[in-house]
CSV table of C-alpha atoms and ligand atoms in Angstrom, one decimal:
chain,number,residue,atom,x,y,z
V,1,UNK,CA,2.7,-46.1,-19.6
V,2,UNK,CA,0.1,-46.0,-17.3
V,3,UNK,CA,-3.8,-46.9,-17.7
V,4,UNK,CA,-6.1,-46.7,-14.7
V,5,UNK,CA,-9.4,-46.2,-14.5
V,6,UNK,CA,-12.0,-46.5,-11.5
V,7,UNK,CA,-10.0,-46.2,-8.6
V,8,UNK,CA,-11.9,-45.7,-5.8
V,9,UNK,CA,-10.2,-45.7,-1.9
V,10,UNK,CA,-12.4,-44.9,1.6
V,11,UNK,CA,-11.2,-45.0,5.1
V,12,UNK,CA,-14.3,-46.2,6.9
V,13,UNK,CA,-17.0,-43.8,5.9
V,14,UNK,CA,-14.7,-41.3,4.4
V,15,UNK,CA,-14.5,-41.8,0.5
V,16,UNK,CA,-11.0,-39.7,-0.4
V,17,UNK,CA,-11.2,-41.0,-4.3
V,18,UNK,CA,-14.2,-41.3,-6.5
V,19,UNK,CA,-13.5,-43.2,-8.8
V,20,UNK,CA,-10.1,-41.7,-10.3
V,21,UNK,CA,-9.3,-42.5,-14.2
V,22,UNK,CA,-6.3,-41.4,-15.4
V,23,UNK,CA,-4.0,-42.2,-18.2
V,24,UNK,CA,-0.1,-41.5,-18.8
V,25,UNK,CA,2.6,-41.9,-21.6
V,26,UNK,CA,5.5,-42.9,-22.2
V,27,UNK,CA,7.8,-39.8,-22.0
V,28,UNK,CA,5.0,-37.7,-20.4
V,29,UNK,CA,5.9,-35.3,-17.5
V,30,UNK,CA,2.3,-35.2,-15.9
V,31,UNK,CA,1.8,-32.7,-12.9
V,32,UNK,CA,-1.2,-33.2,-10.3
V,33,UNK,CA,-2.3,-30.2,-8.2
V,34,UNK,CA,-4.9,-29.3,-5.8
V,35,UNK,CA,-5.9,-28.5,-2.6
V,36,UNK,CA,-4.6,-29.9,0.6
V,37,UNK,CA,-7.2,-33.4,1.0
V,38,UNK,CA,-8.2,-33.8,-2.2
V,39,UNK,CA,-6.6,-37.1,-2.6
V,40,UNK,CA,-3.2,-36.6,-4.2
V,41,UNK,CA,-0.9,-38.7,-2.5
V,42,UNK,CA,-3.3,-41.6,-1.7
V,43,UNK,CA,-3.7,-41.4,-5.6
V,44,UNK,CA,0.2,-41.7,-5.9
V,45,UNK,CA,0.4,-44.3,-3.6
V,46,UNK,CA,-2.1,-46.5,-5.5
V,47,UNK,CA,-0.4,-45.8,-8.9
V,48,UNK,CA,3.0,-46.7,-7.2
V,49,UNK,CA,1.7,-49.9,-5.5
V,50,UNK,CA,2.3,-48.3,-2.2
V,51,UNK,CA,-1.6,-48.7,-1.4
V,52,UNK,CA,-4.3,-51.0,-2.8
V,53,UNK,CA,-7.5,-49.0,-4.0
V,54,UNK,CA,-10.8,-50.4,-1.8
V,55,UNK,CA,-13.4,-52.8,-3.5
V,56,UNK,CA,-11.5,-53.2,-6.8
V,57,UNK,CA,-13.9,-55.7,-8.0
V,58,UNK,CA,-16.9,-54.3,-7.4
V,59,UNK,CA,-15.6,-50.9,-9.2
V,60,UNK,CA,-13.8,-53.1,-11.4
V,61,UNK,CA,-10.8,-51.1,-10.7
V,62,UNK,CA,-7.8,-51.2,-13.3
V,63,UNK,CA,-4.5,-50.7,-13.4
V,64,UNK,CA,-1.4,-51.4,-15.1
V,65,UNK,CA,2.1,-49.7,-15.7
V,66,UNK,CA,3.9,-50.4,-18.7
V,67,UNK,CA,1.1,-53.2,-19.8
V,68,UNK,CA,1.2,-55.3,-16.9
V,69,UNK,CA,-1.7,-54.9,-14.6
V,70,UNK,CA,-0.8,-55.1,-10.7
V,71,UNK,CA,-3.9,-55.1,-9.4
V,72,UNK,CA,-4.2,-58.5,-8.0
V,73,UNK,CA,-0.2,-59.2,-7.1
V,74,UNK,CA,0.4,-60.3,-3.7
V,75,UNK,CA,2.8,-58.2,-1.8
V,76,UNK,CA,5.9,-60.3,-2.6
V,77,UNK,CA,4.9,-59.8,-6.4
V,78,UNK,CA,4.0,-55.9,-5.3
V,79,UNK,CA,7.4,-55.7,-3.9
V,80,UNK,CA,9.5,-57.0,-7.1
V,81,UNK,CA,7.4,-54.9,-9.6
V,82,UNK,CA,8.1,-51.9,-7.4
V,83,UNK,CA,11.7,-52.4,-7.2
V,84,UNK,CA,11.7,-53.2,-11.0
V,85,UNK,CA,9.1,-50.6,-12.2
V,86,UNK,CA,8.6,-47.9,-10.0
V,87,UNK,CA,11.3,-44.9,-8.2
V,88,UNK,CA,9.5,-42.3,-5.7
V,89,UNK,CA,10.2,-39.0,-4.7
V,90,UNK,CA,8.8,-37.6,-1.6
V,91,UNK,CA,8.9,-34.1,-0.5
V,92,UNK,CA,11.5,-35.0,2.3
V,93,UNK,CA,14.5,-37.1,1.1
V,94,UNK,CA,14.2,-39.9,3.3
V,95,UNK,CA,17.9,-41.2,2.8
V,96,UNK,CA,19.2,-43.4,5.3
V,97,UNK,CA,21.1,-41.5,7.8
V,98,UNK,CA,24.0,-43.9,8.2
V,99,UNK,CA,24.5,-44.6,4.8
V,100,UNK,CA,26.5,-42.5,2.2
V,101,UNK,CA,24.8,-40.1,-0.9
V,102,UNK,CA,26.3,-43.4,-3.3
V,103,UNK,CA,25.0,-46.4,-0.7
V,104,UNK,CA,21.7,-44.9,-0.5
V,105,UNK,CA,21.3,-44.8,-4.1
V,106,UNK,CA,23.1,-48.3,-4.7
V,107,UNK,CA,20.4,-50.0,-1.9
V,108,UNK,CA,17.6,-50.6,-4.6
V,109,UNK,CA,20.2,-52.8,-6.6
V,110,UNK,CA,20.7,-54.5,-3.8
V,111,UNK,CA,17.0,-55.8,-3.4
V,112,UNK,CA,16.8,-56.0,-6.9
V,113,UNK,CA,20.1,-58.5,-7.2
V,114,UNK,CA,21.5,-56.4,-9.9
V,115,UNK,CA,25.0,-56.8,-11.0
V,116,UNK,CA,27.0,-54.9,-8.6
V,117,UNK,CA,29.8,-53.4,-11.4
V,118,UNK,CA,26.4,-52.3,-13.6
V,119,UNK,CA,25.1,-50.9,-10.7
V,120,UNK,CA,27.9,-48.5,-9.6
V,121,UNK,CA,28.7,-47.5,-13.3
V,122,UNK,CA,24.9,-46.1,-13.3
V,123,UNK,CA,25.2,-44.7,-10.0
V,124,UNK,CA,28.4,-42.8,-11.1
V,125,UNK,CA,26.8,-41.5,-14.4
V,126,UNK,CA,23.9,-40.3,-12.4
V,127,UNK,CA,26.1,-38.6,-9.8
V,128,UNK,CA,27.5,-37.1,-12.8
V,129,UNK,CA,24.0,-36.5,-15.0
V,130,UNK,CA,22.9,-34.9,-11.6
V,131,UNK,CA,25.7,-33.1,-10.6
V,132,UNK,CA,26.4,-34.4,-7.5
V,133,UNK,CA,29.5,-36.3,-7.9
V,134,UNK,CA,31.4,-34.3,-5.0
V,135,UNK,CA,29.1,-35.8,-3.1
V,136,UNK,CA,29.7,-39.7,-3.2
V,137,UNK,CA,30.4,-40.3,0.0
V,138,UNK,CA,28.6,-37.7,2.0
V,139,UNK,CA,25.8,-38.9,4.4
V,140,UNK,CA,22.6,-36.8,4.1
V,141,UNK,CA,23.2,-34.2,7.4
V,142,UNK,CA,26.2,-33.3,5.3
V,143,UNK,CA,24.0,-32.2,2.2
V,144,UNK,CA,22.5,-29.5,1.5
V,145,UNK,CA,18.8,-29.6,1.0
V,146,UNK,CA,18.7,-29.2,-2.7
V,147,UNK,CA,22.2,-32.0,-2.7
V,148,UNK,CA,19.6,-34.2,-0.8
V,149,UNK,CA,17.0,-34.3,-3.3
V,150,UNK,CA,18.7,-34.7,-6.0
V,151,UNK,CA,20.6,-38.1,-4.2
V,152,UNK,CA,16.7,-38.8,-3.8
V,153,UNK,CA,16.2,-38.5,-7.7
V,154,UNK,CA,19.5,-40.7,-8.3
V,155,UNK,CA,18.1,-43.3,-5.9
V,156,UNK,CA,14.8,-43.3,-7.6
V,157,UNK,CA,16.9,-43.9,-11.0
V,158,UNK,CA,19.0,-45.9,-10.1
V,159,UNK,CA,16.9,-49.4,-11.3
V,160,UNK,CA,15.7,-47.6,-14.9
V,161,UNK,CA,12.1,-47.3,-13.5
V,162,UNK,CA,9.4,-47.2,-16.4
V,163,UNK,CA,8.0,-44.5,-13.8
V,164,UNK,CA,8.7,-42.1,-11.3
V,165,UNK,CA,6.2,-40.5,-9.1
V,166,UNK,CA,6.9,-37.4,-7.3
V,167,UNK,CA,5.0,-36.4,-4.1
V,168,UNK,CA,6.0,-32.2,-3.6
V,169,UNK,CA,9.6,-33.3,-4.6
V,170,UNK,CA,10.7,-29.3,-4.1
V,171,UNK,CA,7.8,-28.5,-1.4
V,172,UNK,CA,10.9,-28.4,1.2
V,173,UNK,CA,13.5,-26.7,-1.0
V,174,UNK,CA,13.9,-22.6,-1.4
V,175,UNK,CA,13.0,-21.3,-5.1
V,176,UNK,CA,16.4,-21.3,-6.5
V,177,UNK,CA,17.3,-25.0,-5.6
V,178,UNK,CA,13.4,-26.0,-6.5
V,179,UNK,CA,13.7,-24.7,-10.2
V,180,UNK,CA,17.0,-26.7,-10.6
V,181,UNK,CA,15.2,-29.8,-9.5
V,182,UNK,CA,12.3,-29.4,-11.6
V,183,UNK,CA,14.8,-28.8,-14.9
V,184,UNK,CA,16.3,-31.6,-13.9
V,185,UNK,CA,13.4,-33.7,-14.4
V,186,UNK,CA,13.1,-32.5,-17.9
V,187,UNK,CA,16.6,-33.1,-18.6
V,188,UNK,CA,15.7,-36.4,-17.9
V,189,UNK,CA,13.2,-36.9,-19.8
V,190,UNK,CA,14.9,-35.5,-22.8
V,191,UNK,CA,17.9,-37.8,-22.2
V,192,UNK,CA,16.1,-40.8,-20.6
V,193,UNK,CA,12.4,-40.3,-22.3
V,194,UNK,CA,11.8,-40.8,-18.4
V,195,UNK,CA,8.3,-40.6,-17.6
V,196,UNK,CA,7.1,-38.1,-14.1
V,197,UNK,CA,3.8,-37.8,-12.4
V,198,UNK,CA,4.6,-35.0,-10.2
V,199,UNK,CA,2.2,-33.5,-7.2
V,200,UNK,CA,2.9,-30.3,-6.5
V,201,UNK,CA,1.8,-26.9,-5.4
V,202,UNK,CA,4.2,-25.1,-7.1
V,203,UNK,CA,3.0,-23.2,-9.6
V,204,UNK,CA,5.9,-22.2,-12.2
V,205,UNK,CA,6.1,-26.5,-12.2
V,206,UNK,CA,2.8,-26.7,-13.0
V,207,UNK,CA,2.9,-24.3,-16.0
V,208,UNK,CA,5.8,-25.9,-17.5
V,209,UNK,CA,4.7,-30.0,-17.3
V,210,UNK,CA,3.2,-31.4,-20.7
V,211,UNK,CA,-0.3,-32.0,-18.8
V,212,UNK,CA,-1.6,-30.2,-15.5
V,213,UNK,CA,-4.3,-32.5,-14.0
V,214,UNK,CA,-6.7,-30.9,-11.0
V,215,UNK,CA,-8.3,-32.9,-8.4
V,216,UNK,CA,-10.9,-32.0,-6.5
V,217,UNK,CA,-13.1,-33.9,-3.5
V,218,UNK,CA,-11.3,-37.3,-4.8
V,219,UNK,CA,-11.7,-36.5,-8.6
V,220,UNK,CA,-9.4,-35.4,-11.6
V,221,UNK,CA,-12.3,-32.7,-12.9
V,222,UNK,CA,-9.6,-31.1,-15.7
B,301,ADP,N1,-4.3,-43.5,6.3
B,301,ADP,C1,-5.4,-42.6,6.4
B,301,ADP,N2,-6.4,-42.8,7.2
B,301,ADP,C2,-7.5,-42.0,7.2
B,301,ADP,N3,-7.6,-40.9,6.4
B,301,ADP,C3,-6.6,-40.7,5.5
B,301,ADP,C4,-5.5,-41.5,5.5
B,301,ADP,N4,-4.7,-41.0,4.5
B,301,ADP,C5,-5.3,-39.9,4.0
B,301,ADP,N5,-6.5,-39.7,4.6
B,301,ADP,C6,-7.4,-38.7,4.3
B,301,ADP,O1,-7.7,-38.7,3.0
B,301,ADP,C7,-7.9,-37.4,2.4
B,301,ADP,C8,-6.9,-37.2,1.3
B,301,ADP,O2,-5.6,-37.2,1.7
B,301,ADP,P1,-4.3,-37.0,0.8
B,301,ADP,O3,-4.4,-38.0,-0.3
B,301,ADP,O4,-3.1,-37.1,1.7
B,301,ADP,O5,-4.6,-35.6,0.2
B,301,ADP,P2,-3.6,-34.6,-0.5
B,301,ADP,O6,-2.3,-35.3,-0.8
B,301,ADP,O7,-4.3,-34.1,-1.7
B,301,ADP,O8,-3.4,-33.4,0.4
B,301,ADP,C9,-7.7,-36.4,3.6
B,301,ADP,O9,-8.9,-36.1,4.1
B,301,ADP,C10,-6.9,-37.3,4.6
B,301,ADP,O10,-7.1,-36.9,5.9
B,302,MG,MG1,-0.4,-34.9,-0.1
């Protein structure tokens, strides 16, 4: 699903990844973990297209997602495969405050151009497939943390990404509502063969993902 290999990224002298290969398959719930700096997120946001790695062609930097290498789209290309290919899941919901739980998630369908009856049959089964569906119409400050999240995941969904990448998805959730999320993501899987690469510092998610890779200093070194 995903094949990468030498992705390096520096902000002026500081060099944050060394050269980072990693590969991913289809159906693969992939968990990254280390300390605070090592590179995590700037590694997610160059897998998710969010970021562009530094000197790609002198490292000869690869990467693709689902066989198609992104590497050298331009942002309106970046833009399109993201919306097509790609949901994210940060530690903090960032649903848009004026919008209801069902316009938030509809809003990548909208870029997208998707048929709009499609759309809102998908976003109703993954109200339901979520268990959220009292919660249509809510806007965020009427959710609870854990309901918030999960309107996150939905959102993320809501365009069948090949991938989703998760940045401390339950880092901001209490344990209880932070072991539902993380089944969740296996339910998904199961039902979906959805594919996760999930950061995180939570260690009961870490034990229980099909591969746990550690970075260190800008390197997966296990
Ligand atoms: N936009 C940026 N500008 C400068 N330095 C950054 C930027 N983003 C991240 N860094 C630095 O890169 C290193 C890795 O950060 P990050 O990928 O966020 O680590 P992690 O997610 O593992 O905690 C840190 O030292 C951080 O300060
Ligand atoms: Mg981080």
């Amino acid at each position: 699903m995903i094949k990468a290999s030498n992705i390096h990224k520096s902000y002026g002298n500081l060099e944050v990844l060394k050269g980072v290969d990693i590969h991913i398959k289809i159906g693969e719930v992939v968990s990254i973990v280390g300390e605070s700096g090592a590179g995590k997120s700037t590694l997610l946001q160059i897998l998710g297209t969010l970021d562009h790695p530094s000197n790609s062609n002198k490292y000869n930097t690869e990467i693709s997602i689902a066989g198609e290498s992104f590497i050298n789209m331009n942002d309106k290309q970046l833009s399109k495969f993201r919306n097509q290919n790609i949901g994210f899941v940060f530690q903090f919901h960032q649903l848009l405050p004026e919008f209801t739980a069902l316009e938030n998630v509809l809003l990548p369908t909208k870029i997208g151009g998707a048929n709009e009856k499609e759309a809102l049959e998908k976003a109703y089964a993954l109200f339901e497939d979520l268990k959220i569906e009292q919660r249509l119409n809510h806007k965020p400050n009427q959710l609870s943390g854990g309901e918030a999240q999960r309107v996150a995941v939905a959102r993320a969904l809501i365009n069948s990404p090949k991938i989703i990448f998760a940045d401390e998805p339950t880092g901001n959730l209490d344990s209880k509502n932070a072991d539902d999320l993380h089944r969740l993501f296996f339910d998904l899987r199961d039902k979906y063969n959805q594919t996760f690469v999930i950061v995180t510092h939570n260690p009961n998610l870490a034990e229980i993902t099909d591969r746990k890779l550690v970075m260190k200093d800008g390197m997966i070194i296990e």
